[in-house]
Amino acid sequence: MRYQHFAPVLALVLVPAALQGQQARPWQATDYYRLTVVANPTLSPDGRRVAFVVTTVVEDKDRRHNEIWMAAADGSSPAFRYTSPSTEASNPNWSPDGSLLAFTSRREGSEDDVWFLRTAAPGGEAFQIKGVHAIPVFSRDGKWLLYAWRGEEPDTLKSQTWRTRVSPTAITRGPDVKRFDGRVYTSIPLVADERGFLPPRETRRPSHLYLVPLAGGMPRQVTQGEVSQSAPAWSPDGRMIVFVQDSTETQEVRDEIHPMLFVLTLADSTIRALPTGFSQSTDPAWSPDGKTIAFACASGRGQETDVCVIPAAGGTARKLTSDWSLDPSGPTWSADGKTLYFSAETNGNVHLFAVAAAGGPVRQVTSGERQLRGFSQSPDGRWIAYTSSDITHPTEVFVAPVGRGTERRLTSFNDSLLTQVGLIPADTFWFTGVGGLRIQGWLMKPQGYQPGKSYPLVLSIHGGPHSNYGNVLFPEFQMLAGQGYWMLFTNPRGSSGYGHAFTFATRGRWGMEDYQDLMQAVDVVVARAKGGVDTTRMAVLGGSYGGFMTNWIVGHTNRFRVAQTDRSIFNWYSWYGSSDAQGLTDYEFLGGPWESDSLYRTLSPMTYAGTMRTPMLIVHSEDDKRTPITDGEQLFVSLRKRGIPAEFVRYPRSYHGLSRTGPPWLLVDRLERIRTWFSHWIGTGDAPPAAAASQR
C-alpha cells in the first residue's frame, strides 16, 4: 500500500477564512487555561470512527480533565463527547470488531481503572470485565484480553503499610515498627520524578502477563519470574505472544539496560528467547502473516536506533534503516506486510516514514512544517489518523486516506481561542557552526514589529539535551513575542532530529561547542536584523539542560541583561547524589564523579559562579527529583552572597515537568513571573526597562 505525501495545508484549514488577517491581542499567560489538547487518536477497525482524548483545564480546581471523544472519520458530523464529563477517561482501545472500546478511568467504588463501552450506538453505561486489572490488548479474534499487571497487593502490605517504607534486608531495628514513620533503605534507587520516594527496591513486585476471556473470569498468569514483561503483542493466529523482558531489572546498579525479545507459545506455556544480536530490542510487532517480527534495535545506550526484522521462529535479524541517520520509533506493518511505518523527528518536525520490509530506501510519508503525533492506522491499511500542531496552531485531530486524497481535519476545539489571540509565526534559518555542523534556528518577530525600530531579544534553550525545539505551538514563546521581543530558539548540537552523530556531538563536552552554537545563533540574528535587535536588552532562559546552559552562559558572558533559569543544574556533584537520573552523566561524562572528576568540576556552572553578573530569576519545583531543588538553592545563595540581583521562586506540589504538565495555576503563575521579570529588566517592545532598579 502507498501513502501520499500530504501537503502542509494547516494554515488554510485551521482558521476560517473570514477570520484570517483580523487584528487580535497578544497571547497572555492566562490563555493557557483556554487551550485544549487532543491526543491518542485511535481509528476503529472499519476506519469509520476515531476515538481520542481531549484534555482541558479546570481552572477553579487547578487540574486537568481528560475525556474520550469520538468523531466520524469522513467528517460528516461534529466530534462528540463519548465518556461522562463527571469522570476522567483516557487510553481508548478498540476491540478487533469495533463493538467495544476499552479505556482507563478511576471511578469511586472500584479498585480497577479499566472500563468498557459498547459502541454499536452512543450512550450506555460503562462496565468492567471481571479479571481485567490493566488496559488490555485484544487478541486478533477478539476472544481474549491480555495485559501486564503486578498482581494483587499482599495483605501484609495492606495491613502493615510500614513494609512499603522499610527494606526487609535492613540490619537496624527500632523499638516500635508501628510508630516509625520514616524510611529505611539498603539499596538504590531512592526517588523518581513524579513519584517521589520509592518503596525499597527489595519490596518491588515485577509485572507479569495475564489472560482473561472476553466474557471475564479468573485471570490466568502466563509469565513468571523476578523480572517484568512488557509490550506484549499477539501473533495473528492468537497462538503466540511476543514481549520484552530486561534481565538487568533486578540489578541495583544498571549501567545499561538490555531489553530483549521473548516469544510465549500459549498451547504449552513455553517461553523462548528470540536472540536478535542487539543489546536493546523493543517495540515488537508481528507481520500480518505471522512469520516475521519487526522491532526497534540498538547496540546500546548512545548507539543508533534502527528498524529491524527477524523471523518469528528465530534466525538472523536484518536492519532496514542502516543507511538512514534519524531515530525511528514505533514500527507498524502495512496490511499486506510489504511495508513498515514509523515516526521520527526531523528538522524540528515529526513525521511518518516508511521502508519496504524487503529492504530499500526510507521515504517520508507525511510532510509540512509541523509535528504529527499519535499515528493510528486502521487494520485494513486504508486510513491513518494523527494529531497535528505547528507554531501558530494547537493540536487537532486529522485523518487521511491511504493513497490519493487530502487529509481532513476532524476537530476544532481551539478555533474560538485563535479568533481572539494573535499568534506569531516563526521564520526558519540555518547557519554553520563550529566544525562545519549546520544548525537550525527559528525567529519570531516582536508583536507590532516596525522596520527601523530596535527591539529586545530573548534566547530560549531546550532541555535534554537530546531533545529539540521545532514547529509546534509554545505558549511561552507566543507570550514573549507578544510582549514585543524577538523570540529566538534553536537546536544546537546535542539536539535530536538531525542524525545520530549530531545528537551525541556533545558527549563529554557540555557547554563547549553547544555554547558556541547558541552564541553564534544570536550573532546571526543580530546581523540579519540590521539594527533591529537592541543588544543592550537581551535575555536568556532555559529549563533542565536549558537551565544548565543558562547558568553556564551567564558564567561565561555578560552580553545578556537578564536571565531566567528553570529546573536547572548548578553543581554536578550534588546533582549526582540526589537526582533519579545518574545514568545520564555516567554516559555523557564518561563515568561517575569519582571516575571523571575533571569533567564534573569543569562542566559545573558553580565553578564559574564568581564571574556571574546577570540578574537571575530562578524557578524550581520542590518535588523535582530529576534536577533536585538543591541546585536552585545553591545557585541562589551563590548569587545573593555576591550581591547579584536574584529572585528564587519555589513551587510546591510540582515536579520536573512544571512548565509542561505541572498544576495549571502554578504553570500560569510561572509564565507571568517570567514576563514581569523580563519586563522589569529589559522592558518590552514599547516600554523601556524599570529605572535603574536593583535588588542589591
XYZ file of C-alpha atoms in Angstrom:
696
model
C 0.000 0.000 0.000
C 1.087 3.587 -0.524
C 0.684 6.805 1.392
C 0.502 10.126 -0.367
C 2.729 12.972 0.763
C 0.138 15.103 2.494
C 0.531 18.804 1.796
C 1.112 21.234 4.682
C -2.335 22.805 4.439
C -2.855 23.591 8.127
C -2.731 27.345 7.732
C -5.554 27.110 5.249
C -7.897 24.922 7.217
C -7.414 25.611 10.894
C -8.904 29.108 10.967
C -11.969 30.129 8.966
C -11.025 32.363 6.043
C -13.223 35.213 7.284
C -11.115 35.441 10.429
C -7.706 35.468 8.771
C -5.954 38.830 8.856
C -8.036 40.227 11.712
C -6.131 42.028 14.442
C -6.096 40.134 17.727
C -4.492 40.690 21.096
C -1.161 39.091 22.094
C -1.061 35.779 23.901
C -1.331 36.110 27.686
C -0.239 33.669 30.378
C -3.861 33.006 31.370
C -4.733 31.900 27.835
C -3.226 28.581 28.838
C -6.454 27.905 30.762
C -8.371 28.002 27.483
C -6.031 25.788 25.492
C -7.434 22.367 24.578
C -5.058 19.486 23.887
C -6.088 16.466 21.837
C -4.075 13.258 21.815
C -4.115 9.480 21.285
C -6.338 9.284 18.191
C -7.371 5.674 17.620
C -9.108 4.542 14.440
C -11.896 1.988 14.655
C -11.243 -1.290 12.833
C -13.524 -0.276 9.957
C -11.836 3.124 9.674
C -15.116 4.988 10.093
C -14.602 6.458 13.576
C -11.792 7.950 15.573
C -11.683 7.886 19.371
C -9.323 10.361 21.009
C -8.539 12.060 24.313
C -9.464 15.692 24.960
C -7.659 17.469 27.801
C -8.941 20.756 29.197
C -8.017 22.815 32.250
C -10.429 23.187 35.155
C -9.103 26.496 36.421
C -11.040 26.787 39.673
C -9.939 23.291 40.727
C -6.353 23.704 39.435
C -6.350 20.456 37.498
C -6.672 18.984 34.040
C -9.667 16.980 32.908
C -9.489 14.117 30.383
C -12.392 12.805 28.341
C -12.725 10.471 25.377
C -14.423 11.956 22.333
C -15.484 10.364 19.068
C -15.529 11.694 15.511
C -16.712 10.350 12.170
C -13.622 9.796 10.027
C -15.337 11.242 6.951
C -16.140 14.475 8.767
C -19.863 14.010 8.156
C -20.775 15.024 11.697
C -19.154 17.039 14.505
C -16.987 15.346 17.087
C -18.865 14.491 20.273
C -18.104 13.576 23.873
C -18.140 9.808 24.380
C -17.411 9.375 28.079
C -19.069 11.043 31.035
C -17.826 14.567 31.841
C -18.113 13.717 35.537
C -15.167 11.302 35.433
C -11.698 11.113 33.916
C -11.139 8.891 30.882
C -8.121 8.158 28.679
C -6.276 5.434 26.711
C -9.001 4.409 24.220
C -8.521 0.954 22.710
C -10.883 -0.715 20.214
C -11.803 -4.386 20.140
C -10.995 -6.064 16.775
C -14.631 -6.000 15.641
C -15.152 -2.422 16.837
C -18.001 -3.362 19.169
C -16.148 -2.416 22.374
C -13.978 0.462 23.452
C -11.688 -0.177 26.417
C -10.390 2.809 28.364
C -8.961 3.771 31.737
C -10.974 5.730 34.278
C -10.556 5.989 38.021
C -14.074 5.741 39.453
C -15.275 5.633 43.006
C -16.102 2.202 44.337
C -13.809 0.260 42.009
C -10.264 -0.896 42.678
C -9.556 -1.339 38.958
C -9.468 1.526 36.477
C -10.225 -0.393 33.248
C -13.694 0.088 31.783
C -15.532 -0.815 28.586
C -18.241 0.814 26.473
C -20.358 -0.801 23.781
C -20.023 1.199 20.589
C -22.953 -0.018 18.493
C -24.735 3.212 19.465
C -23.672 6.234 21.518
C -24.521 6.158 25.173
C -24.952 3.355 27.642
C -23.241 2.645 30.915
C -19.565 1.826 31.153
C -18.902 -1.602 32.613
C -15.996 -3.700 33.814
C -14.962 -7.199 32.836
C -14.121 -9.444 35.742
C -10.439 -10.271 35.955
C -9.170 -7.324 33.869
C -6.819 -5.250 36.023
C -4.959 -3.184 33.387
C -5.632 -1.806 29.920
C -5.786 -4.906 27.697
C -4.514 -5.923 24.287
C -7.274 -7.750 22.405
C -6.423 -10.972 20.606
C -6.977 -10.771 16.844
C -10.193 -12.816 17.107
C -11.395 -10.648 19.991
C -11.900 -13.589 22.353
C -9.053 -12.923 24.792
C -7.709 -9.961 26.736
C -4.005 -9.751 27.538
C -2.450 -7.322 29.999
C 0.583 -6.706 32.197
C -0.059 -6.452 35.943
C 1.906 -6.543 39.200
C -0.677 -8.743 40.888
C -2.760 -8.228 43.969
C -1.163 -6.224 46.735
C -0.271 -8.679 49.511
C -2.415 -8.488 52.635
C 0.712 -7.811 54.680
C 1.257 -4.547 52.769
C -2.368 -3.516 53.247
C -2.325 -4.154 56.987
C 1.310 -3.277 57.655
C 1.968 -0.255 55.465
C 5.348 0.320 57.100
C 6.622 -2.563 54.966
C 6.470 -0.264 51.898
C 8.895 2.126 53.646
C 11.382 -0.199 55.334
C 13.735 -2.511 53.499
C 13.223 -6.129 54.621
C 17.026 -6.585 54.493
C 17.722 -3.714 56.924
C 20.006 -4.594 59.841
C 18.823 -1.840 62.139
C 15.637 -2.216 64.138
C 13.591 0.323 66.052
C 11.629 -0.227 69.255
C 8.176 0.055 67.617
C 7.664 -0.507 63.880
C 4.114 0.878 64.024
C 5.260 4.247 65.363
C 8.132 4.602 62.918
C 7.047 6.845 60.038
C 10.406 7.262 58.335
C 12.094 5.193 55.648
C 14.945 2.682 55.721
C 16.858 1.853 52.542
C 19.606 -0.667 51.924
C 19.900 -0.141 48.161
C 19.182 2.347 45.379
C 17.184 3.895 43.767
C 15.590 6.097 46.411
C 13.485 8.513 44.355
C 11.838 9.033 40.982
C 10.444 12.206 39.489
C 6.634 12.454 39.763
C 6.670 9.507 42.166
C 8.751 10.920 44.995
C 10.314 8.462 47.431
C 10.160 4.909 46.143
C 9.402 1.777 48.133
C 12.641 -0.061 48.979
C 13.832 -1.973 45.945
C 13.599 -5.261 47.834
C 9.796 -4.844 48.092
C 9.234 -4.398 44.359
C 6.793 -6.653 42.554
C 7.523 -7.453 38.883
C 4.814 -7.029 36.261
C 3.672 -10.264 34.619
C 1.308 -11.099 31.763
C -2.258 -12.279 32.370
C -5.024 -13.628 30.147
C -8.786 -13.268 30.608
C -11.576 -14.389 28.244
C -13.742 -11.602 26.844
C -16.612 -12.853 28.969
C -14.490 -12.324 32.073
C -13.249 -14.709 34.717
C -10.259 -15.609 36.814
C -7.112 -14.189 35.177
C -4.563 -16.758 34.045
C -0.959 -15.756 34.729
C 1.151 -16.784 31.746
C 4.596 -15.465 32.735
C 6.588 -15.771 35.945
C 9.941 -14.819 37.397
C 11.802 -11.974 39.083
C 11.763 -9.603 36.117
C 8.842 -7.867 34.417
C 7.358 -8.454 30.995
C 6.124 -5.556 28.868
C 4.961 -4.525 25.381
C 3.077 -7.782 24.662
C 1.801 -8.343 21.115
C -0.403 -11.155 19.807
C 0.555 -13.245 16.806
C -2.102 -13.043 14.062
C -3.314 -16.591 14.764
C -3.538 -15.930 18.511
C -1.251 -18.826 19.380
C 1.819 -16.857 20.458
C 2.736 -13.646 22.234
C 5.952 -11.687 21.800
C 7.048 -9.487 24.686
C 10.015 -7.538 26.058
C 11.971 -8.574 29.146
C 15.057 -6.961 30.656
C 17.410 -9.181 32.633
C 19.069 -6.145 34.250
C 15.872 -5.157 36.082
C 16.903 -6.812 39.343
C 20.351 -5.213 39.391
C 20.858 -2.428 41.881
C 23.269 -0.575 39.592
C 22.102 -0.718 35.984
C 24.899 0.804 33.940
C 22.976 -0.118 30.818
C 19.618 -1.761 30.216
C 19.235 -4.809 27.963
C 15.605 -5.201 26.825
C 15.283 -8.396 24.795
C 12.523 -10.202 22.912
C 10.825 -13.408 24.039
C 8.039 -15.500 22.497
C 5.380 -17.328 24.538
C 3.532 -20.274 22.988
C 0.157 -20.477 24.726
C -0.601 -24.126 23.963
C 2.207 -25.467 26.136
C 3.174 -22.260 28.054
C 6.740 -22.467 26.782
C 8.821 -19.323 26.526
C 11.828 -18.983 24.274
C 14.264 -16.148 23.836
C 14.416 -14.564 20.414
C 18.097 -13.590 20.054
C 18.400 -10.552 17.806
C 22.111 -9.780 18.048
C 21.341 -6.352 19.548
C 21.685 -5.415 23.207
C 18.457 -3.412 23.058
C 15.365 -4.726 21.263
C 11.987 -3.044 21.851
C 8.552 -2.301 20.317
C 7.911 -5.739 18.744
C 5.203 -6.041 16.061
C 4.091 -9.160 14.173
C 3.808 -9.174 10.402
C 0.288 -9.917 9.103
C 1.312 -13.448 8.075
C 2.867 -14.125 11.480
C 6.231 -15.120 10.035
C 8.246 -12.032 10.950
C 8.594 -9.685 13.902
C 9.625 -6.063 13.427
C 11.232 -4.186 16.307
C 13.379 -1.187 17.207
C 17.009 -2.227 17.604
C 20.137 -0.606 19.039
C 23.571 -1.789 20.112
C 23.476 0.104 23.419
C 22.997 3.483 25.035
C 24.017 6.297 22.746
C 24.069 3.998 19.716
C 21.943 4.401 16.618
C 18.388 3.097 16.701
C 17.056 1.296 13.638
C 14.045 -0.655 12.463
C 14.881 -4.352 12.293
C 13.055 -7.545 11.346
C 13.660 -11.119 12.427
C 11.945 -14.440 11.611
C 9.432 -15.251 14.347
C 10.830 -18.776 14.500
C 14.323 -17.389 15.093
C 17.178 -16.534 12.815
C 19.232 -13.585 11.696
C 17.878 -10.081 12.246
C 18.120 -7.544 9.429
C 18.413 -3.773 9.714
C 16.072 -1.947 7.363
C 17.257 1.595 8.131
C 21.023 1.195 8.441
C 21.697 3.902 5.846
C 19.252 6.336 7.462
C 20.550 8.768 10.091
C 17.360 9.563 12.026
C 15.971 7.643 15.002
C 12.750 5.707 14.236
C 10.160 4.663 16.799
C 7.029 2.519 16.942
C 7.314 0.340 13.803
C 3.991 -0.961 12.436
C 3.154 -3.110 9.424
C 1.050 -2.336 6.377
C -1.955 -4.595 5.862
C -0.204 -6.512 3.081
C 3.002 -6.962 5.079
C 5.166 -5.303 2.425
C 5.904 -2.040 4.248
C 6.866 -0.866 7.710
C 5.830 2.562 9.002
C 7.398 4.500 11.860
C 7.680 8.066 13.126
C 10.795 10.182 13.618
C 11.887 13.695 14.484
C 13.383 15.629 11.599
C 14.486 19.266 11.426
C 12.072 20.434 14.118
C 9.186 18.381 12.719
C 7.748 14.948 13.487
C 6.581 12.865 10.542
C 5.694 9.388 9.375
C 8.233 7.412 7.354
C 8.173 4.078 5.561
C 10.561 1.405 4.358
C 9.962 -1.774 2.382
C 10.019 -4.909 4.510
C 12.362 -6.452 1.951
C 14.740 -3.508 2.299
C 15.350 -0.322 0.379
C 15.444 3.438 0.891
C 13.436 5.137 3.624
C 10.804 7.524 2.296
C 8.987 10.297 4.100
C 5.226 9.791 4.075
C 3.828 12.977 5.617
C 5.179 16.470 5.125
C 4.919 20.072 6.218
C 6.455 22.361 8.818
C 4.573 20.752 11.715
C 4.680 17.951 14.239
C 2.373 14.956 13.759
C 1.932 12.529 16.615
C -0.158 9.587 17.757
C -0.276 7.855 14.364
C -3.048 5.255 14.213
C -3.511 3.035 11.179
C -6.744 1.193 10.508
C -6.330 -2.602 10.377
C -7.217 -2.682 6.680
C -4.498 -0.126 5.949
C -6.897 2.301 4.245
C -6.788 5.159 6.763
C -4.427 6.874 9.138
C -5.243 9.279 11.982
C -2.924 11.628 13.874
C -2.750 14.921 15.719
C -1.075 17.941 14.208
C 0.354 21.171 15.596
C 2.593 23.925 14.270
C 3.966 27.246 15.544
C 0.612 29.032 15.334
C -1.872 26.168 15.740
C -2.594 23.947 18.763
C -3.226 20.221 18.396
C -6.237 18.987 16.440
C -7.151 15.542 15.059
C -6.703 14.741 11.374
C -7.456 11.684 9.280
C -6.173 10.861 5.813
C -6.851 8.112 3.282
C -4.071 5.892 2.096
C -3.134 6.626 -1.474
C -4.592 9.586 -3.284
C -6.584 12.024 -1.209
C -6.431 15.046 1.035
C -6.132 14.990 4.812
C -9.236 16.053 6.714
C -9.373 17.957 9.988
C -11.906 16.407 12.361
C -11.770 18.729 15.370
C -11.881 22.471 16.027
C -11.502 22.758 19.788
C -9.148 25.743 19.623
C -10.775 27.768 16.836
C -12.518 30.116 19.260
C -9.244 30.905 21.007
C -7.495 31.515 17.681
C -10.049 34.153 16.706
C -9.142 36.230 19.762
C -5.400 35.719 20.148
C -2.887 36.808 17.534
C -0.356 34.005 17.193
C 3.014 34.927 15.714
C 4.721 32.717 13.100
C 8.418 31.861 13.122
C 10.957 32.140 10.330
C 13.403 29.256 9.972
C 17.089 29.915 9.370
C 20.244 27.813 9.161
C 23.851 28.658 9.882
C 27.162 26.800 10.013
C 28.502 26.164 13.494
C 31.907 25.123 14.774
C 33.318 22.186 12.835
C 31.001 22.777 9.889
C 27.787 21.480 11.503
C 24.640 23.038 10.086
C 22.463 24.395 12.893
C 18.747 25.182 12.623
C 17.040 28.056 14.388
C 13.711 29.869 14.464
C 12.993 33.554 14.954
C 9.642 35.126 15.851
C 9.217 38.831 15.204
C 8.048 41.094 18.030
C 4.350 41.888 18.213
C 3.759 45.126 16.281
C 7.163 44.929 14.604
C 8.118 48.057 12.642
C 11.173 48.126 10.353
C 13.789 50.578 11.508
C 12.947 50.161 15.181
C 15.043 48.080 17.616
C 13.512 45.534 19.983
C 14.733 43.367 22.887
C 15.656 39.734 22.146
C 15.058 36.559 24.161
C 17.100 33.383 23.546
C 15.409 30.168 24.719
C 17.300 26.877 25.205
C 15.545 23.498 25.265
C 16.052 20.643 27.713
C 17.547 17.243 27.084
C 19.978 17.972 25.592
C 18.830 15.129 23.327
C 15.515 16.784 22.579
C 14.577 19.625 20.276
C 12.564 22.716 19.560
C 10.530 22.924 16.402
C 7.284 23.539 14.621
C 4.774 23.205 17.427
C 2.847 25.758 19.470
C 4.766 27.055 22.522
C 2.571 29.291 24.727
C 5.720 30.666 26.390
C 7.179 31.792 23.065
C 3.890 33.325 21.952
C 3.622 35.255 25.215
C 7.157 36.658 24.970
C 6.903 37.564 21.280
C 3.592 39.210 22.148
C 5.472 41.377 24.654
C 7.443 42.862 21.804
C 10.549 40.658 21.986
C 12.415 38.937 19.210
C 11.946 35.277 20.208
C 14.945 33.140 19.204
C 15.042 29.384 19.689
C 17.429 26.943 18.094
C 18.631 23.345 18.086
C 22.361 23.380 18.870
C 24.467 20.242 18.564
C 23.199 17.660 21.001
C 19.625 18.107 19.762
C 17.679 15.217 18.238
C 16.234 15.080 14.745
C 19.428 15.787 12.767
C 21.141 12.428 12.749
C 22.839 10.299 15.368
C 26.258 11.948 15.175
C 24.715 15.383 15.686
C 22.703 14.207 18.704
C 25.732 12.881 20.575
C 28.249 15.515 19.469
C 28.178 16.982 22.996
C 29.248 13.840 24.848
C 31.884 14.874 27.375
C 31.687 18.462 26.106
C 28.550 20.057 27.556
C 28.959 23.835 27.460
C 31.692 23.754 24.819
C 30.695 23.798 21.135
C 26.974 23.817 22.002
C 27.542 27.099 23.836
C 29.283 28.466 20.752
C 26.349 27.346 18.582
C 23.952 29.350 20.759
C 26.108 32.467 20.790
C 26.566 32.227 17.042
C 22.774 31.998 16.586
C 22.453 35.297 18.454
C 25.183 36.830 16.287
C 23.455 35.690 13.103
C 20.113 37.160 14.167
C 21.659 40.451 15.268
C 23.467 40.772 11.927
C 20.421 39.918 9.835
C 18.174 42.284 11.786
C 20.449 45.187 10.754
C 19.931 47.225 13.876
C 16.542 45.769 14.707
C 17.875 43.992 17.821
C 18.658 46.135 20.856
C 21.792 44.298 22.020
C 21.711 46.153 25.349
C 18.364 44.484 26.104
C 18.792 40.767 25.569
C 17.602 37.910 27.790
C 18.349 34.183 28.007
C 16.246 31.425 29.548
C 16.018 27.647 29.546
C 14.914 24.612 31.520
C 16.644 21.371 32.575
C 19.610 21.139 30.166
C 18.487 24.586 29.038
C 18.696 25.683 32.684
C 22.192 24.250 32.945
C 23.139 26.104 29.768
C 21.574 29.355 31.022
C 23.680 29.080 34.186
C 26.712 28.265 32.039
C 26.126 31.237 29.739
C 25.888 33.852 32.498
C 29.141 32.444 33.931
C 30.889 32.912 30.586
C 29.476 36.136 29.109
C 27.787 39.339 30.228
C 26.092 40.035 26.897
C 22.633 39.217 28.324
C 20.990 41.851 30.532
C 18.803 39.336 32.387
C 18.296 35.571 32.674
C 15.718 33.054 33.847
C 16.788 29.521 34.752
C 14.289 26.718 35.182
C 14.720 23.338 36.975
C 18.404 23.888 36.385
C 21.698 22.178 37.205
C 24.345 24.216 39.011
C 26.589 21.643 40.700
C 27.067 18.268 39.032
C 28.494 16.717 42.206
C 25.430 17.353 44.377
C 23.114 16.640 41.445
C 24.644 13.195 41.026
C 23.827 12.173 44.591
C 20.236 13.431 44.624
C 18.860 13.008 41.084
C 16.942 9.996 39.778
C 18.946 10.061 36.522
C 22.621 9.425 37.283
C 22.817 7.270 34.165
C 22.741 10.489 32.154
C 26.124 11.704 33.329
C 27.536 8.197 33.693
C 27.270 8.081 29.916
C 27.609 11.744 28.921
C 30.546 12.457 31.263
C 32.215 9.067 30.773
C 31.663 7.829 34.322
C 30.660 8.879 37.813
C 32.261 11.813 39.664
C 34.974 9.554 41.127
C 35.902 8.440 37.594
C 35.579 11.753 35.702
C 36.298 14.292 38.411
C 37.717 16.853 35.999
C 34.585 16.844 33.823
C 32.178 17.149 36.755
C 34.187 20.098 38.050
C 34.944 21.795 34.731
C 31.393 21.438 33.419
C 29.659 22.642 36.615
C 28.269 26.195 36.331
C 29.166 26.547 40.026
C 32.826 26.610 39.016
C 32.160 29.936 37.281
C 29.871 31.493 39.899
C 32.476 34.143 40.642
C 32.053 35.644 37.168
C 28.230 35.701 37.158
C 26.840 39.253 36.999
C 23.455 38.785 35.305
C 20.194 39.327 37.258
C 18.658 35.881 37.547
C 15.132 34.563 38.097
C 15.457 31.018 39.470
C 12.382 28.784 39.134
C 12.326 25.314 40.664
C 9.797 22.703 41.778
C 10.184 21.475 45.332
C 9.351 17.887 44.365
C 11.637 17.771 41.310
C 13.683 14.575 41.549
C 15.283 14.860 38.100
C 17.080 18.118 38.870
C 16.511 18.462 42.622
C 15.896 21.887 44.108
C 19.210 21.834 45.982
C 20.828 23.074 42.767
C 18.473 26.041 42.649
C 19.204 26.771 46.300
C 22.965 26.697 45.756
C 22.679 28.992 42.743
C 20.505 31.492 44.612
C 22.802 31.640 47.633
C 25.880 31.984 45.405
C 24.357 34.964 43.614
C 22.933 36.741 46.647
C 26.142 36.285 48.648
C 27.853 38.298 45.923
C 25.086 40.905 45.715
C 23.775 39.822 42.301
C 20.049 40.577 41.805
C 18.262 37.240 42.027
C 14.770 36.017 42.786
C 14.021 32.428 43.768
C 10.539 31.016 43.031
C 9.865 27.661 44.699
C 6.778 25.791 43.537
C 5.140 23.174 45.778
C 3.128 20.189 44.502
C 5.090 20.029 41.263
C 7.797 18.003 39.571
C 10.355 18.346 36.794
C 7.696 18.927 34.128
C 6.135 22.018 35.715
C 6.423 24.117 32.543
C 4.581 21.460 30.508
C 2.449 19.296 32.778
C 2.508 20.887 36.215
C -0.553 22.120 38.152
C -2.205 24.622 35.783
C -2.267 27.508 38.248
C 1.439 27.106 39.004
C 2.245 26.791 35.306
C 0.419 30.046 34.528
C 1.985 31.752 37.534
C 5.419 30.771 36.218
C 4.670 32.291 32.811
C 3.561 35.570 34.359
C 6.608 35.771 36.622
C 8.902 35.312 33.616
C 7.027 38.047 31.769
C 7.215 40.530 34.644
C 10.868 39.705 35.401
C 11.919 40.392 31.837
C 9.712 43.459 31.596
C 11.425 44.925 34.664
C 14.968 44.429 33.387
C 14.688 44.890 29.618
C 11.272 46.491 29.208
C 9.031 45.449 26.313
C 8.841 46.348 22.656
C 7.023 49.557 23.515
C 8.333 50.333 27.000
C 11.838 50.840 28.444
C 13.158 48.892 31.459
C 12.419 49.974 35.025
C 14.580 52.957 36.016
C 17.862 51.707 37.482
C 16.060 49.211 39.699
C 18.221 46.744 41.613
C 17.947 44.172 44.368
C 21.429 44.843 45.675
